[in-house]
Structure formats: C-alpha cells, structure tokens
PDB file of C-alpha atoms and ligand atoms in Angstrom:
ATOM      1  CA  MET A   1       0.000   0.000   0.000  1.00  0.00           C
ATOM      2  CA  GLN A   2       2.891   2.346   0.703  1.00  0.00           C
ATOM      3  CA  GLN A   3       3.848   2.647  -2.972  1.00  0.00           C
ATOM      4  CA  LYS A   4       0.271   3.194  -3.979  1.00  0.00           C
ATOM      5  CA  THR A   5      -0.274   5.941  -1.426  1.00  0.00           C
ATOM      6  CA  ILE A   6       1.789   8.352  -3.521  1.00  0.00           C
ATOM      7  CA  ASP A   7      -0.701   8.706  -6.328  1.00  0.00           C
ATOM      8  CA  GLN A   8      -3.978   7.286  -5.100  1.00  0.00           C
ATOM      9  CA  ASP A   9      -6.870   9.162  -3.617  1.00  0.00           C
ATOM     10  CA  LEU A  10      -6.937   8.137   0.028  1.00  0.00           C
ATOM     11  CA  THR A  11      -9.993  10.113   1.088  1.00  0.00           C
ATOM     12  CA  GLY A  12     -12.369   7.367  -0.075  1.00  0.00           C
ATOM     13  CA  ARG A  13     -10.526   4.684   1.912  1.00  0.00           C
ATOM     14  CA  THR A  14     -11.756   3.680   5.344  1.00  0.00           C
ATOM     15  CA  LEU A  15      -9.845   4.675   8.468  1.00  0.00           C
ATOM     16  CA  ALA A  16      -9.397   0.974   9.243  1.00  0.00           C
ATOM     17  CA  GLU A  17      -7.741   0.260   5.880  1.00  0.00           C
ATOM     18  CA  LEU A  18      -5.485   3.271   6.154  1.00  0.00           C
ATOM     19  CA  ALA A  19      -4.465   2.524   9.742  1.00  0.00           C
ATOM     20  CA  ALA A  20      -3.660  -1.055   8.780  1.00  0.00           C
ATOM     21  CA  GLY A  21      -1.711  -0.164   5.663  1.00  0.00           C
ATOM     22  CA  ILE A  22       0.211   3.006   6.482  1.00  0.00           C
ATOM     23  CA  PRO A  23       2.638   2.997   9.404  1.00  0.00           C
ATOM     24  CA  GLY A  24       2.033   6.192  11.341  1.00  0.00           C
ATOM     25  CA  ALA A  25      -1.551   6.621  10.136  1.00  0.00           C
ATOM     26  CA  SER A  26      -2.954   5.672  13.518  1.00  0.00           C
ATOM     27  CA  ARG A  27      -0.868   8.399  15.126  1.00  0.00           C
ATOM     28  CA  VAL A  28      -2.209  10.958  12.617  1.00  0.00           C
ATOM     29  CA  PHE A  29      -5.768   9.822  13.367  1.00  0.00           C
ATOM     30  CA  ARG A  30      -5.227   9.990  17.120  1.00  0.00           C
ATOM     31  CA  GLU A  31      -3.812  13.488  16.857  1.00  0.00           C
ATOM     32  CA  HIS A  32      -6.957  14.569  15.033  1.00  0.00           C
ATOM     33  CA  ARG A  33      -9.170  12.516  17.317  1.00  0.00           C
ATOM     34  CA  LEU A  34     -10.546  10.321  14.542  1.00  0.00           C
ATOM     35  CA  ASP A  35     -11.762   6.987  15.860  1.00  0.00           C
ATOM     36  CA  PHE A  36     -10.046   4.340  13.734  1.00  0.00           C
ATOM     37  CA  CYS A  37     -10.593   1.351  16.015  1.00  0.00           C
ATOM     38  CA  CYS A  38     -14.349   1.086  16.651  1.00  0.00           C
ATOM     39  CA  GLY A  39     -15.410   3.685  14.052  1.00  0.00           C
ATOM     40  CA  GLY A  40     -12.960   2.422  11.438  1.00  0.00           C
ATOM     41  CA  ASP A  41     -15.579   1.717   8.766  1.00  0.00           C
ATOM     42  CA  LYS A  42     -15.976   5.407   7.926  1.00  0.00           C
ATOM     43  CA  THR A  43     -14.079   6.802   4.970  1.00  0.00           C
ATOM     44  CA  LEU A  44     -11.403   9.376   5.634  1.00  0.00           C
ATOM     45  CA  ARG A  45     -13.588  11.943   3.872  1.00  0.00           C
ATOM     46  CA  ASP A  46     -16.673  11.246   6.020  1.00  0.00           C
ATOM     47  CA  ALA A  47     -14.764  10.975   9.301  1.00  0.00           C
ATOM     48  CA  ALA A  48     -12.841  14.196   8.638  1.00  0.00           C
ATOM     49  CA  THR A  49     -15.914  16.129   7.550  1.00  0.00           C
ATOM     50  CA  ALA A  50     -17.805  15.000  10.654  1.00  0.00           C
ATOM     51  CA  ARG A  51     -15.019  16.523  12.769  1.00  0.00           C
ATOM     52  CA  GLY A  52     -14.859  19.732  10.725  1.00  0.00           C
ATOM     53  CA  LEU A  53     -11.435  18.821   9.293  1.00  0.00           C
ATOM     54  CA  ASP A  54     -10.180  19.110   5.724  1.00  0.00           C
ATOM     55  CA  PRO A  55      -9.861  15.592   4.225  1.00  0.00           C
ATOM     56  CA  GLU A  56      -7.223  16.808   1.748  1.00  0.00           C
ATOM     57  CA  LEU A  57      -4.962  18.066   4.535  1.00  0.00           C
ATOM     58  CA  LEU A  58      -5.251  14.756   6.348  1.00  0.00           C
ATOM     59  CA  GLN A  59      -4.455  12.957   3.115  1.00  0.00           C
ATOM     60  CA  ASP A  60      -1.297  15.057   2.786  1.00  0.00           C
ATOM     61  CA  ALA A  61      -0.329  14.183   6.367  1.00  0.00           C
ATOM     62  CA  LEU A  62      -0.760  10.466   5.616  1.00  0.00           C
ATOM     63  CA  ARG A  63       1.323  10.716   2.462  1.00  0.00           C
ATOM     64  CA  GLN A  64       4.136  12.237   4.443  1.00  0.00           C
ATOM     65  CA  GLU A  65       4.329   9.250   6.740  1.00  0.00           C
ATOM     66  CA  THR A  66       7.536   7.556   5.736  1.00  0.00           C
ATOM     67  CA  SER A  67       7.761   3.863   5.067  1.00  0.00           C
ATOM     68  CA  GLU A  68       8.644   1.563   7.902  1.00  0.00           C
ATOM     69  CA  GLU A  69       9.199  -2.175   8.151  1.00  0.00           C
ATOM     70  CA  GLY A  70       6.705  -4.657   9.466  1.00  0.00           C
ATOM     71  CA  THR A  71       3.253  -3.154   9.107  1.00  0.00           C
ATOM     72  CA  ALA A  72       0.387  -5.225  10.447  1.00  0.00           C
ATOM     73  CA  GLU A  73      -0.720  -6.235   6.960  1.00  0.00           C
ATOM     74  CA  GLU A  74       2.622  -7.870   6.287  1.00  0.00           C
ATOM     75  CA  MET A  75       2.438 -10.113   9.377  1.00  0.00           C
ATOM     76  CA  THR A  76       0.856 -13.544   9.367  1.00  0.00           C
ATOM     77  CA  ALA A  77      -2.125 -13.997  11.695  1.00  0.00           C
ATOM     78  CA  ALA A  78       0.042 -15.987  14.127  1.00  0.00           C
ATOM     79  CA  GLU A  79       2.731 -13.280  14.123  1.00  0.00           C
ATOM     80  CA  LEU A  80       0.095 -10.675  14.743  1.00  0.00           C
ATOM     81  CA  VAL A  81      -1.199 -12.631  17.738  1.00  0.00           C
ATOM     82  CA  ASP A  82       2.330 -12.805  19.202  1.00  0.00           C
ATOM     83  CA  HIS A  83       2.754  -9.081  18.626  1.00  0.00           C
ATOM     84  CA  ILE A  84      -0.587  -8.242  20.273  1.00  0.00           C
ATOM     85  CA  GLU A  85       0.217 -10.381  23.309  1.00  0.00           C
ATOM     86  CA  THR A  86       3.654  -8.932  23.957  1.00  0.00           C
ATOM     87  CA  ARG A  87       3.131  -5.346  22.857  1.00  0.00           C
ATOM     88  CA  TYR A  88      -0.401  -4.813  24.248  1.00  0.00           C
ATOM     89  CA  HIS A  89      -1.685  -7.502  26.631  1.00  0.00           C
ATOM     90  CA  ALA A  90       1.536  -7.598  28.645  1.00  0.00           C
ATOM     91  CA  ALA A  91       1.942  -3.805  28.551  1.00  0.00           C
ATOM     92  CA  HIS A  92      -1.623  -3.144  29.779  1.00  0.00           C
ATOM     93  CA  ARG A  93      -1.154  -5.619  32.640  1.00  0.00           C
ATOM     94  CA  GLN A  94       2.073  -3.966  33.623  1.00  0.00           C
ATOM     95  CA  GLU A  95       0.934  -0.358  33.316  1.00  0.00           C
ATOM     96  CA  ILE A  96      -2.641  -0.213  34.616  1.00  0.00           C
ATOM     97  CA  PRO A  97      -1.893  -1.236  38.234  1.00  0.00           C
ATOM     98  CA  GLU A  98       0.603   1.645  38.386  1.00  0.00           C
ATOM     99  CA  LEU A  99      -1.989   4.063  36.960  1.00  0.00           C
ATOM    100  CA  ILE A 100      -4.477   2.882  39.593  1.00  0.00           C
ATOM    101  CA  ARG A 101      -1.896   3.536  42.306  1.00  0.00           C
ATOM    102  CA  LEU A 102      -1.194   7.053  40.966  1.00  0.00           C
ATOM    103  CA  ALA A 103      -4.904   7.841  40.578  1.00  0.00           C
ATOM    104  CA  ARG A 104      -5.632   6.784  44.154  1.00  0.00           C
ATOM    105  CA  LYS A 105      -2.842   8.996  45.406  1.00  0.00           C
ATOM    106  CA  VAL A 106      -3.985  12.042  43.395  1.00  0.00           C
ATOM    107  CA  GLU A 107      -7.622  11.576  44.404  1.00  0.00           C
ATOM    108  CA  THR A 108      -6.616  11.311  48.074  1.00  0.00           C
ATOM    109  CA  VAL A 109      -3.986  14.036  48.308  1.00  0.00           C
ATOM    110  CA  HIS A 110      -5.860  16.560  46.126  1.00  0.00           C
ATOM    111  CA  ARG A 111      -9.356  15.733  47.385  1.00  0.00           C
ATOM    112  CA  GLU A 112     -10.178  19.440  47.788  1.00  0.00           C
ATOM    113  CA  HIS A 113      -8.796  20.586  44.425  1.00  0.00           C
ATOM    114  CA  PRO A 114     -11.560  21.754  42.016  1.00  0.00           C
ATOM    115  CA  ASN A 115      -9.987  19.757  39.150  1.00  0.00           C
ATOM    116  CA  VAL A 116      -9.468  16.519  41.053  1.00  0.00           C
ATOM    117  CA  PRO A 117     -10.330  13.607  38.706  1.00  0.00           C
ATOM    118  CA  ALA A 118     -12.967  12.227  41.048  1.00  0.00           C
ATOM    119  CA  GLY A 119     -13.847   8.658  40.093  1.00  0.00           C
ATOM    120  CA  LEU A 120     -10.746   8.017  37.991  1.00  0.00           C
ATOM    121  CA  THR A 121      -9.444   5.288  40.327  1.00  0.00           C
ATOM    122  CA  THR A 122     -12.753   3.412  40.133  1.00  0.00           C
ATOM    123  CA  ALA A 123     -12.962   3.881  36.349  1.00  0.00           C
ATOM    124  CA  LEU A 124      -9.458   2.450  35.944  1.00  0.00           C
ATOM    125  CA  GLU A 125     -10.165  -0.451  38.314  1.00  0.00           C
ATOM    126  CA  ASP A 126     -13.433  -1.361  36.544  1.00  0.00           C
ATOM    127  CA  GLY A 127     -11.832  -0.941  33.152  1.00  0.00           C
ATOM    128  CA  TYR A 128      -8.869  -3.093  34.106  1.00  0.00           C
ATOM    129  CA  ALA A 129     -11.062  -5.897  35.435  1.00  0.00           C
ATOM    130  CA  ARG A 130     -13.031  -5.987  32.165  1.00  0.00           C
ATOM    131  CA  LEU A 131     -10.000  -5.634  29.949  1.00  0.00           C
ATOM    132  CA  ASP A 132      -8.106  -8.343  31.810  1.00  0.00           C
ATOM    133  CA  ALA A 133     -11.034 -10.770  31.555  1.00  0.00           C
ATOM    134  CA  HIS A 134     -11.340  -9.968  27.855  1.00  0.00           C
ATOM    135  CA  MET A 135      -7.625 -10.500  27.198  1.00  0.00           C
ATOM    136  CA  SER A 136      -7.713 -13.803  29.100  1.00  0.00           C
ATOM    137  CA  ASP A 137     -10.662 -14.846  26.934  1.00  0.00           C
ATOM    138  CA  GLU A 138      -8.663 -14.078  23.756  1.00  0.00           C
ATOM    139  CA  GLU A 139      -5.613 -15.903  25.112  1.00  0.00           C
ATOM    140  CA  ALA A 140      -7.640 -18.971  26.088  1.00  0.00           C
ATOM    141  CA  VAL A 141      -9.970 -19.314  23.102  1.00  0.00           C
ATOM    142  CA  LEU A 142      -9.186 -17.331  19.988  1.00  0.00           C
ATOM    143  CA  PHE A 143      -5.410 -17.047  19.939  1.00  0.00           C
ATOM    144  CA  PRO A 144      -4.698 -20.805  20.344  1.00  0.00           C
ATOM    145  CA  GLN A 145      -7.104 -21.472  17.466  1.00  0.00           C
ATOM    146  CA  ILE A 146      -5.279 -18.977  15.273  1.00  0.00           C
ATOM    147  CA  ARG A 147      -1.874 -20.416  16.198  1.00  0.00           C
ATOM    148  CA  ALA A 148      -3.092 -23.949  15.497  1.00  0.00           C
ATOM    149  CA  ARG A 149      -4.647 -22.736  12.215  1.00  0.00           C
ATOM    150  CA  THR A 150      -7.862 -24.557  12.968  1.00  0.00           C
ATOM    151  CA  ASP A 151     -10.787 -23.624  10.799  1.00  0.00           C
ATOM    152  CA  ALA A 152     -13.150 -23.893  13.704  1.00  0.00           C
ATOM    153  CA  LEU A 153     -13.125 -20.162  14.330  1.00  0.00           C
ATOM    154  CA  LEU A 154     -16.489 -19.271  15.589  1.00  0.00           C
ATOM    155  CA  ASP A 155     -18.151 -16.107  14.427  1.00  0.00           C
ATOM    156  CA  GLU A 156     -19.717 -16.104  17.860  1.00  0.00           C
ATOM    157  CA  THR A 157     -16.313 -15.760  19.499  1.00  0.00           C
ATOM    158  CA  LEU A 158     -15.395 -12.865  17.253  1.00  0.00           C
ATOM    159  CA  SER A 159     -18.648 -11.037  17.805  1.00  0.00           C
ATOM    160  CA  ARG A 160     -18.382 -11.513  21.584  1.00  0.00           C
ATOM    161  CA  LEU A 161     -14.891 -10.040  21.511  1.00  0.00           C
ATOM    162  CA  ARG A 162     -16.000  -7.182  19.264  1.00  0.00           C
ATOM    163  CA  GLU A 163     -18.714  -6.307  21.753  1.00  0.00           C
ATOM    164  CA  ASP A 164     -16.096  -6.149  24.499  1.00  0.00           C
ATOM    165  CA  HIS A 165     -14.076  -3.826  22.277  1.00  0.00           C
ATOM    166  CA  ALA A 166     -16.975  -1.412  21.962  1.00  0.00           C
ATOM    167  CA  GLU A 167     -17.108  -1.429  25.763  1.00  0.00           C
ATOM    168  CA  HIS A 168     -13.390  -0.623  25.960  1.00  0.00           C
ATOM    169  CA  GLY A 169     -14.133   2.344  23.683  1.00  0.00           C
ATOM    170  CA  GLU A 170     -16.605   3.661  26.264  1.00  0.00           C
ATOM    171  CA  LEU A 171     -13.968   3.330  28.993  1.00  0.00           C
ATOM    172  CA  LEU A 172     -11.516   5.373  26.931  1.00  0.00           C
ATOM    173  CA  GLY A 173     -14.088   8.141  26.529  1.00  0.00           C
ATOM    174  CA  ARG A 174     -14.614   8.164  30.292  1.00  0.00           C
ATOM    175  CA  LEU A 175     -10.892   8.424  30.970  1.00  0.00           C
ATOM    176  CA  GLU A 176     -10.604  11.281  28.502  1.00  0.00           C
ATOM    177  CA  ALA A 177     -13.480  13.154  30.156  1.00  0.00           C
ATOM    178  CA  LEU A 178     -12.282  12.531  33.729  1.00  0.00           C
ATOM    179  CA  THR A 179      -8.797  13.859  32.967  1.00  0.00           C
ATOM    180  CA  ASN A 180      -9.869  16.914  30.953  1.00  0.00           C
ATOM    181  CA  ASN A 181      -8.394  15.282  27.874  1.00  0.00           C
ATOM    182  CA  PHE A 182      -5.235  14.346  29.829  1.00  0.00           C
ATOM    183  CA  THR A 183      -4.522  17.949  30.769  1.00  0.00           C
ATOM    184  CA  PRO A 184      -3.469  18.423  34.403  1.00  0.00           C
ATOM    185  CA  PRO A 185      -4.308  21.755  36.018  1.00  0.00           C
ATOM    186  CA  GLU A 186      -1.715  24.481  36.324  1.00  0.00           C
ATOM    187  CA  GLY A 187       0.796  23.687  39.063  1.00  0.00           C
ATOM    188  CA  ALA A 188      -0.163  20.000  39.251  1.00  0.00           C
ATOM    189  CA  CYS A 189       2.333  17.858  41.172  1.00  0.00           C
ATOM    190  CA  ARG A 190       4.566  15.288  39.460  1.00  0.00           C
ATOM    191  CA  THR A 191       2.308  12.396  40.436  1.00  0.00           C
ATOM    192  CA  TRP A 192      -0.686  14.082  38.829  1.00  0.00           C
ATOM    193  CA  GLN A 193       1.300  14.794  35.666  1.00  0.00           C
ATOM    194  CA  ALA A 194       2.623  11.220  35.554  1.00  0.00           C
ATOM    195  CA  LEU A 195      -0.905   9.899  36.018  1.00  0.00           C
ATOM    196  CA  TYR A 196      -2.239  11.829  33.014  1.00  0.00           C
ATOM    197  CA  THR A 197       0.767  11.071  30.810  1.00  0.00           C
ATOM    198  CA  GLY A 198       0.431   7.372  31.653  1.00  0.00           C
ATOM    199  CA  THR A 199      -3.327   7.385  31.133  1.00  0.00           C
ATOM    200  CA  GLU A 200      -2.943   9.068  27.745  1.00  0.00           C
ATOM    201  CA  LYS A 201      -0.422   6.431  26.679  1.00  0.00           C
ATOM    202  CA  PHE A 202      -2.733   3.676  27.909  1.00  0.00           C
ATOM    203  CA  VAL A 203      -5.657   5.103  25.893  1.00  0.00           C
ATOM    204  CA  ALA A 204      -3.472   5.332  22.757  1.00  0.00           C
ATOM    205  CA  ASP A 205      -2.289   1.742  23.300  1.00  0.00           C
ATOM    206  CA  VAL A 206      -5.815   0.385  23.714  1.00  0.00           C
ATOM    207  CA  MET A 207      -6.945   2.159  20.528  1.00  0.00           C
ATOM    208  CA  GLU A 208      -4.071   0.653  18.573  1.00  0.00           C
ATOM    209  CA  HIS A 209      -4.654  -2.757  20.186  1.00  0.00           C
ATOM    210  CA  VAL A 210      -8.384  -2.827  19.379  1.00  0.00           C
ATOM    211  CA  HIS A 211      -7.703  -1.566  15.859  1.00  0.00           C
ATOM    212  CA  LEU A 212      -5.226  -4.402  15.190  1.00  0.00           C
ATOM    213  CA  GLU A 213      -7.753  -6.944  16.398  1.00  0.00           C
ATOM    214  CA  ASN A 214     -10.994  -5.581  14.924  1.00  0.00           C
ATOM    215  CA  ASN A 215      -9.686  -4.308  11.625  1.00  0.00           C
ATOM    216  CA  VAL A 216      -6.755  -6.578  10.844  1.00  0.00           C
ATOM    217  CA  LEU A 217      -6.713  -9.843  12.792  1.00  0.00           C
ATOM    218  CA  PHE A 218     -10.446 -10.569  13.096  1.00  0.00           C
ATOM    219  CA  ARG A 219     -11.131  -9.635   9.474  1.00  0.00           C
ATOM    220  CA  ARG A 220      -8.378 -11.883   8.291  1.00  0.00           C
ATOM    221  CA  VAL A 221      -9.359 -14.961  10.281  1.00  0.00           C
ATOM    222  CA  SER A 222     -13.051 -14.648   9.537  1.00  0.00           C
ATOM    223  CA  ALA A 223     -12.470 -14.268   5.789  1.00  0.00           C
TER     224      ALA A 223
HETATM  225 FE1  LIG B 301      -6.337  -8.279  22.748  1.00  0.00          FE
HETATM  226 FE1  LIG B 302      -9.404  -7.575  22.264  1.00  0.00          FE
END
C-alpha cells in the first residue's frame, strides 16, 4: 500500500484500511481525534468532515508518513497474535496497576482541588477488570485457534470479543473526560502529571490494540 499511497486518492478509503496499511496513520488519526478502532468503517472523507477537518490536509499528512518495516498487513495472523500479546496484553497488565496507584494517590492528596479527577481510580479499576477478563478470553480461546490454524473459528467468538471492544471504547471516553483530555491543572504535582501522561499512553495503546484486532486480525481470520 505504501507505494500506492503516492498517487492514489486516500480520502475514499476507510480509516481501518489506512491505519492497517500506512505505518504512522494511527498516530495521525489519534492526533486529530478520529476513531479508527471502533469507528474504522468510515471513509477518511466522512470521518474528517464530521469533525470539521479538511480531508485533503489529512491525506497530505498520511502521504508524508515515511515507510517503515513490518506493518500489520505484512504479518501472518500468528505473528500478529504474538505481537498483540507482547506489545499490548503484557503492557496493559504492567501499566494499569501503576496508573491505579497514581490515581488513588492524586484523588486522596488533592481531594479538595476543584480539578481533582474524582472517580478516575474506580474507572481504571473497573476498566482493568473488564479488559483483563477480555484478554484472558482471547488468550484462552481465539489465539490458540489462530496459532493452530484450525478452521473452527467461531463467528460467535469474534462477535463476543467485538462487543467487548466497543465497551473498551466507552472506557476510553470516560478516561478522557475525567482527565480533561489528559490535561493536568496548572501547578499539578509530578504524580498528577505522571498519572495523566500514563493514562494518555494507555488510551493510545488500547486504541491501537483494538484496531489491530478488529480491523486486521479478526477480518483476516473470519475471511
Ligand atoms: Fe487483545
Ligand atoms: Fe481484544
């Protein structure tokens, strides 16, 4: 796809296709707050217009993304599963407990502050419990089937997992709202800043993770 991006019109392509085929596209979409993981079926033109953005400018930004090795489309399904497990499942499990610890500290120490992210600890704890159960489900059911190349992939499994993904999307929206779009107030302490930086990275990781599953892995194994 990289060669073709030079001369083709990208505005009629879906966000999912573009994110899967152009390294760096997901970062461009995140910067412009275009939902490429759960809302990936929209074309670049429609998604940009809905946000009041110029599709042509976004197309230019995508074209400037330089080529890079190992895009998701070049990996086999089994390689993609390995990548998802190490880059996302393991990272979420390592990072969320620390975010919960930071959130609890900020909510306790800055209880009286008008911008305190009240409820963030609970939102992270709930979100982590659901995400962890979902990842365990993938690791126990879907991923072994993909690695064993069995054809017994159940559409039911995929649609159950897709439903969970939509739920993760709601969690991300909550985190964004609770943290004022990851912007700490003026004079916020280091813990507060670290909490928002870490939460922003977590949200970006989950978007990328869900995108790779919904738009690349699941499509490929159900085809
Ligand atoms: Fe996953
Ligand atoms: Fe998933």
